Each structure stands twice: as structure tokens, then as C-alpha cells.
Coordinates of C-alpha atoms in Angstrom, one line a residue:
M4 CA 46.1 54.8 -67.3
Q5 CA 45.3 57.4 -70.0
A6 CA 44.0 55.3 -72.9
D7 CA 40.8 54.6 -74.7
I8 CA 41.9 51.3 -76.0
L9 CA 44.4 48.8 -74.6
V10 CA 45.7 46.0 -76.9
N11 CA 47.7 43.0 -75.7
A12 CA 49.7 41.6 -78.6
T13 CA 52.2 39.8 -76.3
P14 CA 52.3 36.2 -75.2
V15 CA 51.3 37.3 -71.6
G16 CA 48.1 35.5 -70.7
T17 CA 48.7 32.5 -73.1
K18 CA 47.7 29.1 -71.8
G19 CA 50.6 27.5 -69.9
R20 CA 53.5 29.5 -68.6
F21 CA 52.0 33.0 -68.9
E22 CA 48.3 32.1 -68.1
S23 CA 48.2 33.5 -64.6
E24 CA 49.7 36.8 -65.7
A25 CA 48.2 40.0 -67.3
I26 CA 50.0 43.0 -68.8
V27 CA 48.2 45.3 -66.4
K28 CA 46.0 44.8 -63.4
G29 CA 42.3 45.7 -63.2
D30 CA 42.8 48.8 -61.0
Q31 CA 45.1 50.2 -63.7
M32 CA 42.4 50.1 -66.3
K33 CA 40.2 52.8 -64.9
G34 CA 39.2 55.1 -67.8
V35 CA 40.0 52.5 -70.5
K36 CA 37.0 51.9 -72.7
L37 CA 38.1 48.8 -74.7
V38 CA 40.5 46.0 -73.9
Y39 CA 41.5 43.8 -76.9
D40 CA 43.5 40.8 -75.9
L41 CA 44.8 38.9 -79.0
I42 CA 45.4 35.8 -77.0
Y43 CA 42.9 33.0 -78.1
N44 CA 44.0 30.2 -75.7
P45 CA 42.5 30.5 -73.2
E46 CA 39.6 32.2 -74.7
E47 CA 39.0 34.3 -71.6
T48 CA 42.3 35.5 -70.2
L49 CA 43.1 37.1 -66.8
L50 CA 43.3 40.4 -68.6
I51 CA 39.8 40.0 -70.1
R52 CA 38.4 39.0 -66.7
E53 CA 40.0 42.0 -64.9
A54 CA 39.0 44.4 -67.7
R55 CA 35.3 43.3 -67.5
A56 CA 35.4 43.6 -63.7
S57 CA 36.7 47.2 -64.2
G58 CA 33.8 48.0 -66.5
C59 CA 35.7 47.9 -69.8
E60 CA 34.3 46.5 -73.1
T61 CA 36.4 43.5 -74.2
L62 CA 37.4 41.6 -77.3
G63 CA 39.3 38.3 -77.3
G64 CA 41.8 36.9 -79.8
L65 CA 39.6 34.0 -81.1
D66 CA 37.6 36.4 -83.2
M67 CA 40.8 37.6 -85.0
L68 CA 42.1 34.1 -85.4
I69 CA 38.9 32.9 -87.0
G70 CA 38.5 36.0 -89.1
Q71 CA 42.0 35.5 -90.5
A72 CA 41.3 31.8 -91.1
V73 CA 38.1 32.6 -93.0
H74 CA 40.0 35.0 -95.3
Q75 CA 42.8 32.5 -95.9
F76 CA 40.4 29.7 -96.7
E77 CA 38.7 32.0 -99.2
M78 CA 42.0 32.9 -100.8
W79 CA 43.2 29.3 -101.1
T80 CA 39.9 27.7 -102.1
G81 CA 37.7 30.4 -103.6
H82 CA 34.9 29.2 -101.2
T83 CA 33.5 31.0 -98.1
P84 CA 33.5 28.7 -95.1
S85 CA 30.9 28.8 -92.4
L86 CA 32.0 31.1 -89.6
D87 CA 30.1 29.0 -87.0
V88 CA 31.7 25.8 -88.2
M89 CA 35.2 27.3 -88.0
L90 CA 34.5 28.8 -84.6
S91 CA 33.2 25.5 -83.3
A92 CA 36.2 23.6 -84.7
A93 CA 38.6 26.1 -83.1
R94 CA 37.0 25.9 -79.7
K95 CA 36.9 22.1 -79.9
R96 CA 40.6 21.9 -80.8
L97 CA 41.7 24.5 -78.2
S98 CA 39.8 22.7 -75.4
K99 CA 42.2 19.7 -75.7

């Protein structure tokens, strides 16, 4: 694959029906520097695992979800929430 960054913005990898799938396989990621999977449940998708095994840097979707939530909370309330509290709450909720 000829790419510096690979972004998954599809439901492939999401908990449930698509969890055991990835948009590409690890051997197809040679040369890719960063894989960003916007899926946040599960926090570590098959794509992320295969990317790490192929030597790629990775980012998961939970960071984006929490980042968006922080900004929305600030817009609606005028207060800045604790990033750690929001991350902990999201992880707790997603583990159910």
C-alpha cells in the first residue's frame, strides 16, 4: 500500500457484527506510518492490532469521541470537564 496515513471511518471493526473484520490486513500495511481507526468500541480493533504488529503508529477512535464530547460540554455549559473523568466514564460505559 502506498500511503503514509490510513484512516478507517467505516463501521468495519465495530463491536458486534463487524468486530472480527478489518479494512485491510497487516501484510497490506507495509510502508504505512500511521493507522487511525475511528472505531471506539472495541477500543482496540483488529485493524489497530494488525497495524501495531506491522510496525505502524496507531490512534483509536476513543480519543476523538472524548475530544468531541469535551468541546460539546464546554459549548453547552461554559465549563471545561475533566478529560480523565470523561475518559473513565466512557470506558466504563463501553465495557458493558
